[in-house]
Short mmCIF file of C-alpha atoms and ligand atoms in Angstrom, two decimals:
data_model
loop_
_atom_site.label_atom_id
_atom_site.label_comp_id
_atom_site.label_asym_id
_atom_site.label_seq_id
_atom_site.Cartn_x
_atom_site.Cartn_y
_atom_site.Cartn_z
CA UNK A 1 -25.90 9.74 3.13
CA UNK A 2 -26.04 8.61 -0.48
CA UNK A 3 -22.80 9.32 -2.36
CA UNK A 4 -23.03 11.14 -5.69
CA UNK A 5 -20.73 8.70 -7.30
CA UNK A 6 -21.31 5.00 -6.88
CA UNK A 7 -18.99 2.27 -7.93
CA UNK A 8 -20.46 -0.85 -9.40
CA UNK A 9 -18.81 -4.20 -9.75
CA UNK A 10 -20.14 -6.27 -12.61
CA UNK A 11 -19.85 -9.95 -11.85
CA UNK A 12 -17.62 -11.93 -14.18
CA UNK A 13 -20.71 -13.89 -15.16
CA UNK A 14 -22.15 -10.84 -16.94
CA UNK A 15 -21.57 -11.48 -20.63
CA UNK A 16 -19.63 -8.89 -22.63
CA UNK A 17 -21.88 -7.05 -25.05
CA UNK A 18 -21.04 -8.15 -28.57
CA UNK A 19 -19.93 -5.23 -30.71
CA UNK A 20 -18.35 -5.29 -34.14
CA UNK A 21 -14.65 -6.12 -33.92
CA UNK A 22 -13.83 -2.66 -35.31
CA UNK A 23 -15.59 -1.05 -32.34
CA UNK A 24 -14.13 -3.27 -29.66
CA UNK A 25 -10.41 -3.11 -30.26
CA UNK A 26 -8.33 -6.10 -29.17
CA UNK A 27 -10.13 -9.42 -29.00
CA UNK A 28 -9.40 -9.94 -25.29
CA UNK A 29 -10.44 -7.98 -22.22
CA UNK A 30 -13.94 -7.39 -20.83
CA UNK A 31 -16.36 -4.72 -21.89
CA UNK A 32 -15.91 -1.37 -20.13
CA UNK A 33 -18.43 1.21 -21.19
CA UNK A 34 -17.80 1.65 -24.89
CA UNK A 35 -14.25 0.40 -24.67
CA UNK A 36 -12.58 -2.86 -23.87
CA UNK A 37 -10.23 -3.04 -20.90
CA UNK A 38 -7.07 -4.97 -21.68
CA UNK A 39 -5.21 -4.92 -18.37
CA UNK A 40 -5.08 -3.14 -15.03
CA UNK A 41 -3.10 -0.24 -16.43
CA UNK A 42 -5.76 0.33 -19.01
CA UNK A 43 -8.39 0.08 -16.28
CA UNK A 44 -6.53 2.62 -14.14
CA UNK A 45 -6.49 5.08 -17.04
CA UNK A 46 -10.20 4.68 -17.57
CA UNK A 47 -11.06 4.96 -13.88
CA UNK A 48 -8.73 7.91 -13.31
CA UNK A 49 -6.96 6.32 -10.37
CA UNK A 50 -3.59 4.62 -9.97
CA UNK A 51 -3.45 0.85 -9.66
CA UNK A 52 -0.29 -0.40 -7.99
CA UNK A 53 1.54 -3.41 -6.68
CA UNK A 54 4.25 -4.13 -4.16
CA UNK A 55 7.48 -5.21 -5.87
CA UNK A 56 9.78 -8.04 -4.85
CA UNK A 57 13.13 -6.75 -6.04
CA UNK A 58 14.76 -10.20 -6.32
CA UNK A 59 11.97 -11.33 -8.64
CA UNK A 60 12.17 -8.08 -10.57
CA UNK A 61 15.82 -8.81 -11.30
CA UNK A 62 15.67 -12.56 -11.86
CA UNK A 63 12.31 -13.29 -13.49
CA UNK A 64 11.60 -11.73 -16.89
CA UNK A 65 7.94 -12.85 -16.86
CA UNK A 66 7.45 -11.23 -13.43
CA UNK A 67 9.05 -8.01 -14.61
CA UNK A 68 7.06 -7.90 -17.85
CA UNK A 69 3.77 -8.51 -16.09
CA UNK A 70 4.46 -5.94 -13.36
CA UNK A 71 5.27 -3.29 -15.92
CA UNK A 72 2.33 -4.15 -18.13
CA UNK A 73 -0.30 -4.17 -15.39
CA UNK A 74 0.64 -1.43 -12.96
CA UNK A 75 1.15 2.32 -13.09
CA UNK A 76 2.16 2.65 -9.42
CA UNK A 77 4.55 0.55 -7.34
CA UNK A 78 5.71 0.13 -3.75
CA UNK A 79 8.93 -1.63 -2.74
CA UNK A 80 7.81 -4.57 -0.59
CA UNK A 81 11.00 -4.60 1.50
CA UNK A 82 13.74 -2.71 -0.34
CA UNK A 83 13.14 0.70 1.26
CA UNK A 84 12.79 -0.49 4.83
CA UNK A 85 15.43 0.63 7.29
CA UNK A 86 17.17 -2.76 7.70
CA UNK A 87 17.47 -2.90 3.89
CA UNK A 88 18.86 0.59 3.30
CA UNK A 89 21.19 0.94 6.31
CA UNK A 90 22.18 -2.58 7.43
CA UNK A 91 25.21 -1.21 9.29
CA UNK A 92 25.35 2.14 10.95
CA UNK A 93 26.35 4.75 8.39
CA UNK A 94 26.73 2.11 5.67
CA UNK A 95 23.95 2.53 3.14
CA UNK A 96 22.83 -0.10 0.66
CA UNK A 97 20.64 1.65 -1.86
CA UNK A 98 21.04 -0.80 -4.76
CA UNK A 99 17.70 -2.56 -4.32
CA UNK A 100 15.67 0.57 -3.60
CA UNK A 101 17.36 2.35 -6.51
CA UNK A 102 16.53 -0.57 -8.81
CA UNK A 103 12.84 -0.39 -7.87
CA UNK A 104 12.74 3.35 -8.53
CA UNK A 105 14.76 3.05 -11.76
CA UNK A 106 12.44 0.35 -13.12
CA UNK A 107 9.40 2.41 -12.19
CA UNK A 108 10.68 5.52 -13.95
CA UNK A 109 11.59 3.54 -17.02
CA UNK A 110 8.01 2.28 -17.21
CA UNK A 111 6.10 5.41 -16.29
CA UNK A 112 5.06 4.17 -12.86
CA UNK A 113 4.63 6.37 -9.81
CA UNK A 114 6.21 5.22 -6.56
CA UNK A 115 5.00 4.93 -2.96
CA UNK A 116 7.91 5.03 -0.52
CA UNK A 117 7.53 2.38 2.18
CA UNK A 118 8.34 3.05 4.96
CA UNK A 119 10.27 5.59 7.05
CA UNK A 120 9.25 4.99 10.66
CA UNK A 121 8.13 1.54 11.74
CA UNK A 122 8.70 -0.85 14.65
CA UNK A 123 9.59 -3.77 12.31
CA UNK A 124 12.53 -4.53 10.04
CA UNK A 125 14.82 -2.16 11.92
CA UNK A 126 18.56 -2.84 11.61
CA UNK A 127 20.14 -4.84 14.44
CA UNK A 128 22.69 -2.10 15.17
CA UNK A 129 19.80 0.22 16.02
CA UNK A 130 17.63 -2.08 18.13
CA UNK A 131 20.73 -3.55 19.81
CA UNK A 132 22.16 -0.13 20.59
CA UNK A 133 18.92 1.05 22.18
CA UNK A 134 18.61 -2.16 24.17
CA UNK A 135 22.14 -2.11 25.58
CA UNK A 136 22.00 1.63 26.28
CA UNK A 137 24.79 2.68 23.90
CA UNK A 138 22.17 4.73 21.99
CA UNK A 139 20.34 7.11 24.34
CA UNK A 140 17.14 9.03 23.59
CA UNK A 141 18.91 12.17 22.33
CA UNK A 142 20.99 10.16 19.94
CA UNK A 143 18.03 8.05 18.85
CA UNK A 144 16.11 11.15 17.86
CA UNK A 145 19.05 12.39 15.83
CA UNK A 146 19.41 8.97 14.18
CA UNK A 147 15.73 9.01 13.22
CA UNK A 148 15.97 12.56 11.85
CA UNK A 149 19.01 11.63 9.77
CA UNK A 150 17.31 8.49 8.47
CA UNK A 151 14.14 10.29 7.38
CA UNK A 152 16.07 13.17 5.87
CA UNK A 153 18.64 11.05 4.04
CA UNK A 154 16.13 8.66 2.51
CA UNK A 155 13.53 11.23 1.49
CA UNK A 156 16.21 13.49 -0.01
CA UNK A 157 17.71 10.65 -2.00
CA UNK A 158 14.45 10.10 -3.85
CA UNK A 159 13.27 13.71 -3.88
CA UNK A 160 10.95 14.26 -6.83
CA UNK A 161 10.77 10.53 -7.58
CA UNK A 162 8.36 9.38 -4.88
CA UNK A 163 4.73 10.44 -5.18
CA UNK A 164 3.80 9.47 -1.62
CA UNK A 165 5.67 8.30 1.46
CA UNK A 166 4.36 6.01 4.20
CA UNK A 167 6.03 8.23 6.78
CA UNK A 168 4.76 6.44 9.88
CA UNK A 169 3.59 2.84 9.65
CA UNK A 170 1.36 1.00 12.15
CA UNK A 171 1.63 3.50 15.01
CA UNK A 172 -1.48 2.35 16.87
CA UNK A 173 -2.62 -0.73 18.76
CA UNK A 174 -5.91 -2.46 18.01
CA UNK A 175 -7.54 -0.67 20.97
CA UNK A 176 -6.64 2.71 19.50
CA UNK A 177 -3.82 3.53 21.92
CA UNK A 178 -0.29 4.30 20.76
CA UNK A 179 1.87 1.27 20.06
CA UNK A 180 4.73 0.76 22.54
CA UNK A 181 7.45 0.81 19.90
CA UNK A 182 11.02 1.85 20.53
CA UNK A 183 9.98 5.22 19.11
CA UNK A 184 7.17 5.86 21.57
CA UNK A 185 9.09 4.41 24.52
CA UNK A 186 12.24 6.45 24.00
CA UNK A 187 11.07 9.56 22.16
CA UNK A 188 7.48 9.97 23.35
CA UNK A 189 4.46 10.58 21.05
CA UNK A 190 6.13 13.61 19.45
CA UNK A 191 8.15 11.30 17.19
CA UNK A 192 5.22 11.19 14.77
CA UNK A 193 5.00 14.97 14.30
CA UNK A 194 8.78 15.16 14.03
CA UNK A 195 8.93 12.50 11.31
CA UNK A 196 6.29 14.22 9.18
CA UNK A 197 8.03 17.60 9.55
CA UNK A 198 11.42 16.17 8.64
CA UNK A 199 9.95 14.40 5.62
CA UNK A 200 8.20 17.57 4.41
CA UNK A 201 11.44 19.52 4.67
CA UNK A 202 13.32 16.88 2.70
CA UNK A 203 10.79 16.72 -0.18
CA UNK A 204 8.10 19.38 0.01
CA UNK A 205 6.13 17.89 -2.90
CA UNK A 206 5.79 14.28 -1.74
CA UNK A 207 2.44 13.35 -0.20
CA UNK A 208 2.98 12.26 3.39
CA UNK A 209 0.92 9.37 4.72
CA UNK A 210 0.08 7.55 7.90
CA UNK A 211 -0.41 3.87 7.01
CA UNK A 212 -2.02 1.08 9.03
CA UNK A 213 -3.97 -2.19 8.96
CA UNK A 214 -7.42 -3.11 10.34
CA UNK A 215 -8.47 0.53 10.06
CA UNK A 216 -10.90 -0.81 7.45
CA UNK A 217 -13.19 -2.11 10.20
CA UNK A 218 -11.85 -1.95 13.78
CA UNK A 219 -13.80 0.81 15.58
CA UNK A 220 -11.34 1.65 18.40
CA UNK A 221 -8.46 1.79 15.94
CA UNK A 222 -10.50 3.93 13.54
CA UNK A 223 -11.37 6.42 16.29
CA UNK A 224 -7.82 6.43 17.66
CA UNK A 225 -6.39 7.08 14.21
CA UNK A 226 -8.89 9.85 13.45
CA UNK A 227 -8.09 11.50 16.80
CA UNK A 228 -4.36 11.24 16.17
CA UNK A 229 -4.73 12.89 12.77
CA UNK A 230 -6.93 15.65 14.20
CA UNK A 231 -4.28 16.36 16.85
CA UNK A 232 -1.52 16.41 14.25
CA UNK A 233 -3.54 18.76 12.08
CA UNK A 234 -4.17 21.04 15.08
CA UNK A 235 -0.39 21.22 15.56
CA UNK A 236 0.00 22.05 11.85
CA UNK A 237 1.88 18.84 11.19
CA UNK A 238 2.13 18.23 7.43
CA UNK A 239 0.12 15.04 6.96
CA UNK A 240 -1.55 14.57 3.57
CA UNK A 241 -2.94 11.07 3.45
CA UNK A 242 -4.28 7.97 5.15
CA UNK A 243 -3.24 4.56 3.83
CA UNK A 244 -5.49 1.56 4.43
CA UNK A 245 -3.36 -1.56 4.10
CA UNK A 246 -6.30 -3.90 3.49
CA UNK A 247 -4.91 -7.31 4.39
CA UNK A 248 -8.16 -9.25 4.15
CA UNK A 249 -9.13 -12.91 4.40
CA UNK A 250 -12.27 -14.58 3.04
CA UNK A 251 -12.77 -16.47 6.31
CA UNK A 252 -13.75 -13.09 7.80
CA UNK A 253 -16.63 -10.91 6.65
CA UNK A 254 -15.76 -8.25 4.12
CA UNK A 255 -15.36 -4.93 5.99
CA UNK A 256 -18.68 -3.60 4.77
CA UNK A 257 -18.33 -0.12 6.24
CA UNK A 258 -14.95 0.53 4.63
CA UNK A 259 -16.19 3.19 2.17
CA UNK A 260 -17.75 5.18 5.03
CA UNK A 261 -14.56 4.89 7.04
CA UNK A 262 -12.56 6.18 4.07
CA UNK A 263 -15.00 9.07 3.79
CA UNK A 264 -14.48 10.02 7.44
CA UNK A 265 -10.76 10.37 6.82
CA UNK A 266 -11.35 12.15 3.51
CA UNK A 267 -13.60 14.61 5.36
CA UNK A 268 -10.52 15.71 7.34
CA UNK A 269 -9.08 16.84 4.01
CA UNK A 270 -6.86 13.80 3.53
CA UNK A 271 -6.02 11.91 0.39
CA UNK A 272 -6.89 8.20 0.69
CA UNK A 273 -5.06 5.13 -0.66
CA UNK A 274 -5.54 1.40 -0.45
CA UNK A 275 -1.87 0.57 0.06
CA UNK A 276 -1.43 -3.19 0.60
CA UNK A 277 -4.54 -5.07 -0.48
CA UNK A 278 -4.54 -8.85 -0.54
CA UNK A 279 -7.26 -11.40 0.15
CA UNK A 280 -6.03 -14.68 1.60
CA UNK A 281 -7.89 -17.94 2.11
CA UNK A 282 -7.54 -21.16 4.05
CA UNK A 283 -6.10 -23.73 1.63
CA UNK A 284 -6.96 -25.71 -0.43
CA UNK A 285 -8.19 -23.38 -3.13
CA UNK A 286 -11.70 -24.09 -4.43
CA UNK A 287 -13.75 -22.36 -7.14
CA UNK A 288 -16.13 -21.12 -4.43
CA UNK A 289 -13.29 -19.55 -2.44
CA UNK A 290 -11.91 -17.92 -5.57
CA UNK A 291 -15.35 -16.47 -6.27
CA UNK A 292 -15.54 -15.00 -2.76
CA UNK A 293 -12.03 -13.63 -3.14
CA UNK A 294 -13.04 -12.01 -6.43
CA UNK A 295 -16.00 -10.39 -4.72
CA UNK A 296 -13.73 -8.97 -1.98
CA UNK A 297 -11.25 -7.54 -4.47
CA UNK A 298 -14.09 -6.02 -6.48
CA UNK A 299 -15.76 -4.51 -3.43
CA UNK A 300 -12.47 -3.00 -2.27
CA UNK A 301 -11.98 -1.29 -5.63
CA UNK A 302 -15.61 -0.15 -5.67
CA UNK A 303 -15.23 1.26 -2.16
CA UNK A 304 -12.16 3.21 -3.22
CA UNK A 305 -13.92 4.49 -6.34
CA UNK A 306 -16.89 5.66 -4.30
CA UNK A 307 -14.69 8.11 -2.37
CA UNK A 308 -13.43 10.99 -4.45
CA UNK A 309 -10.25 11.34 -2.37
CA UNK A 310 -9.21 7.72 -2.94
CA UNK A 311 -6.69 7.94 -5.75
CA UNK A 312 -4.47 4.87 -5.42
CA UNK A 313 -5.37 1.19 -5.23
CA UNK A 314 -2.30 -0.95 -4.54
CA UNK A 315 -2.11 -4.72 -4.05
CA UNK A 316 0.55 -6.32 -1.85
CA UNK A 317 2.13 -8.38 -4.58
CA UNK A 318 0.35 -9.48 -7.75
CA UNK A 319 1.32 -13.16 -7.93
CA UNK A 320 1.09 -16.06 -5.49
CA UNK A 321 4.62 -16.94 -6.59
CA UNK A 322 5.82 -14.15 -4.29
CA UNK A 323 3.41 -13.50 -1.47
CA UNK A 324 4.13 -12.92 2.19
CA UNK A 325 0.96 -14.80 3.20
CA UNK A 326 2.03 -18.50 3.28
CA UNK A 327 5.09 -17.60 5.36
CA UNK A 328 3.00 -15.77 7.96
CA UNK A 329 -0.33 -17.62 8.15
CA UNK A 330 -0.12 -21.38 8.54
CA UNK A 331 -2.28 -23.19 5.99
CA UNK A 332 -3.34 -20.00 4.19
CA UNK A 333 -2.40 -18.58 0.82
CA UNK A 334 -3.58 -17.82 -2.72
CA UNK A 335 -4.03 -14.16 -1.74
CA UNK A 336 -3.05 -12.47 -5.00
CA UNK A 337 -4.71 -11.62 -8.31
CA UNK A 338 -2.56 -14.02 -10.35
CA UNK A 339 -1.49 -17.55 -9.44
CA UNK A 340 2.11 -18.87 -9.30
CA UNK A 341 2.21 -19.18 -13.09
CA UNK A 342 0.88 -15.66 -13.54
CA UNK A 343 -2.49 -16.95 -14.69
CA UNK A 344 -5.26 -14.49 -13.78
CA UNK A 345 -7.74 -15.63 -11.14
CA UNK A 346 -11.41 -14.60 -11.10
CA UNK A 347 -10.42 -11.65 -8.87
CA UNK A 348 -8.36 -10.19 -11.71
CA UNK A 349 -11.29 -10.40 -14.13
CA UNK A 350 -13.60 -8.88 -11.56
CA UNK A 351 -11.33 -5.86 -11.23
CA UNK A 352 -11.30 -5.43 -15.02
CA UNK A 353 -15.08 -5.30 -15.01
CA UNK A 354 -15.34 -2.85 -12.11
CA UNK A 355 -16.33 0.62 -13.11
CA UNK A 356 -17.31 3.99 -11.79
CA UNK A 357 -20.94 4.84 -12.46
CA UNK A 358 -23.06 7.89 -11.69
CA UNK A 359 -25.40 7.52 -8.77
CA UNK A 360 -29.17 7.30 -9.26
O1 LIG B 401 16.25 -10.68 3.76
C1 LIG B 401 16.21 -11.92 4.49
C2 LIG B 401 17.07 -12.93 3.83
O2 LIG B 401 18.40 -12.50 3.87
C3 LIG B 401 16.88 -14.28 4.53
O3 LIG B 401 17.60 -15.25 3.86
C4 LIG B 401 15.40 -14.68 4.58
C5 LIG B 401 15.17 -15.96 5.35
O4 LIG B 401 14.01 -15.88 6.16
O5 LIG B 401 14.71 -13.64 5.21
C6 LIG B 401 14.78 -12.42 4.52
O6 LIG B 401 14.03 -11.45 5.18
C7 LIG B 401 12.63 -11.58 5.05
C8 LIG B 401 12.10 -10.31 4.43
O7 LIG B 401 10.69 -10.33 4.41
C9 LIG B 401 12.62 -10.11 3.00
O8 LIG B 401 12.17 -11.13 2.19
C10 LIG B 401 12.05 -11.76 6.43
O9 LIG B 401 12.41 -13.03 6.94
C11 LIG B 401 10.54 -11.65 6.39
O10 LIG B 401 10.05 -11.62 7.71
C12 LIG B 401 10.13 -10.37 5.70
O11 LIG B 401 8.73 -10.31 5.65
C13 LIG B 401 8.16 -9.09 5.23
C14 LIG B 401 7.32 -8.49 6.34
O12 LIG B 401 6.70 -7.30 5.89
C15 LIG B 401 8.18 -8.16 7.57
O13 LIG B 401 7.47 -7.47 8.53
C16 LIG B 401 7.27 -9.36 4.03
O14 LIG B 401 8.08 -9.81 2.93
C17 LIG B 401 6.49 -8.11 3.64
O15 LIG B 401 5.53 -8.44 2.68
C18 LIG B 401 5.78 -7.56 4.86
O16 LIG B 401 5.13 -6.37 4.49
C19 LIG B 401 4.34 -5.74 5.51
C20 LIG B 401 4.40 -4.24 5.23
O17 LIG B 401 5.71 -3.80 5.13
C21 LIG B 401 3.62 -3.47 6.29
N1 LIG B 401 2.29 -3.95 6.44
C22 LIG B 401 2.14 -5.39 6.62
C23 LIG B 401 2.86 -6.15 5.51
C24 LIG B 401 2.66 -7.64 5.64
O18 LIG B 401 3.25 -8.11 6.82
#
């Protein structure tokens, strides 16, 4: 089916139309309709979506150029690690909110909306929790209470300050079955419905998301996730959105069906977000690889723009100076929009020239 709205990426090579300086505003920034686009925040305004980035809180505190660029470019942010369970409750009952608070405080000061990441996950759990479950000092009844308290405490703390929460992160395996996490093993599949209900109670206005990777293209995972959401909906579980992480690599084909996949989730009545986009490459960097990367970033934004329900487009870090990729994928890197010195790569310029256009 042909969508009413199509998104079109103009290649960087397309020359900006020369208009009198008085009509074009600032001297920098590509042409965008009748206006020039100066940065991603400006682009977000013109496209009527939010454009976000994950935030490294140590860099936010220590690097003025990082902080200035983050606040100039983005109108939406996600804490990369600061809101994860091991960060906020490193010892049982001992909370450490400083980093998460700092991320939220900075966002509010700069008019940025916040995605809370993440309440229920199998990774980055505190050692007291995993250890207690393993040695049997925390039984299933207690574990459920611990999870309820965690969700409630964290969501309440930021009530009214978080636009959307990644309530449950990465719940499924690649074959579409439920992941054997400590949550599934000890609490059964009902932990997902419970977490969404507890989160809704704690902040009725926050949008509540399921968030996962490879749902951009992996058929069994797509079907499994759709079925899970249908079941949750049938049980009147308050789920509002589906987050597509979007960790891509140019050595793989671009997930060409992504817009259709987004539409299938949107058809269930869900809001859609691209929550963690990055596009890595096998090093060394070459101009050709950067051009392919730019194309992937542009297509991802175009895909989001082609689905009315897609309202947030967030990258997982904006500079190669702070990217999770080199630490996780041997010999790969350069996944972000800006390089280590915060110089824009072709991908950045491609985003600035991406626009929403009416279909034929
Ligand atoms: O905090 C410790 C620090 O005390 C220690 O000195 C240092 C030495 O290794 O490690 C620090 O912890 C690291 C943590 O990031 C904070 O920087 C961990 O080793 C490291 O494993 C951890 O990686 C994070 C990863 O999630 C963990 O699963 C990445 O930064 C973060 O980008 C990544 O984000 C995930 C999303 O949450 C979910 N989707 C996938 C995405 C990429 O993996």
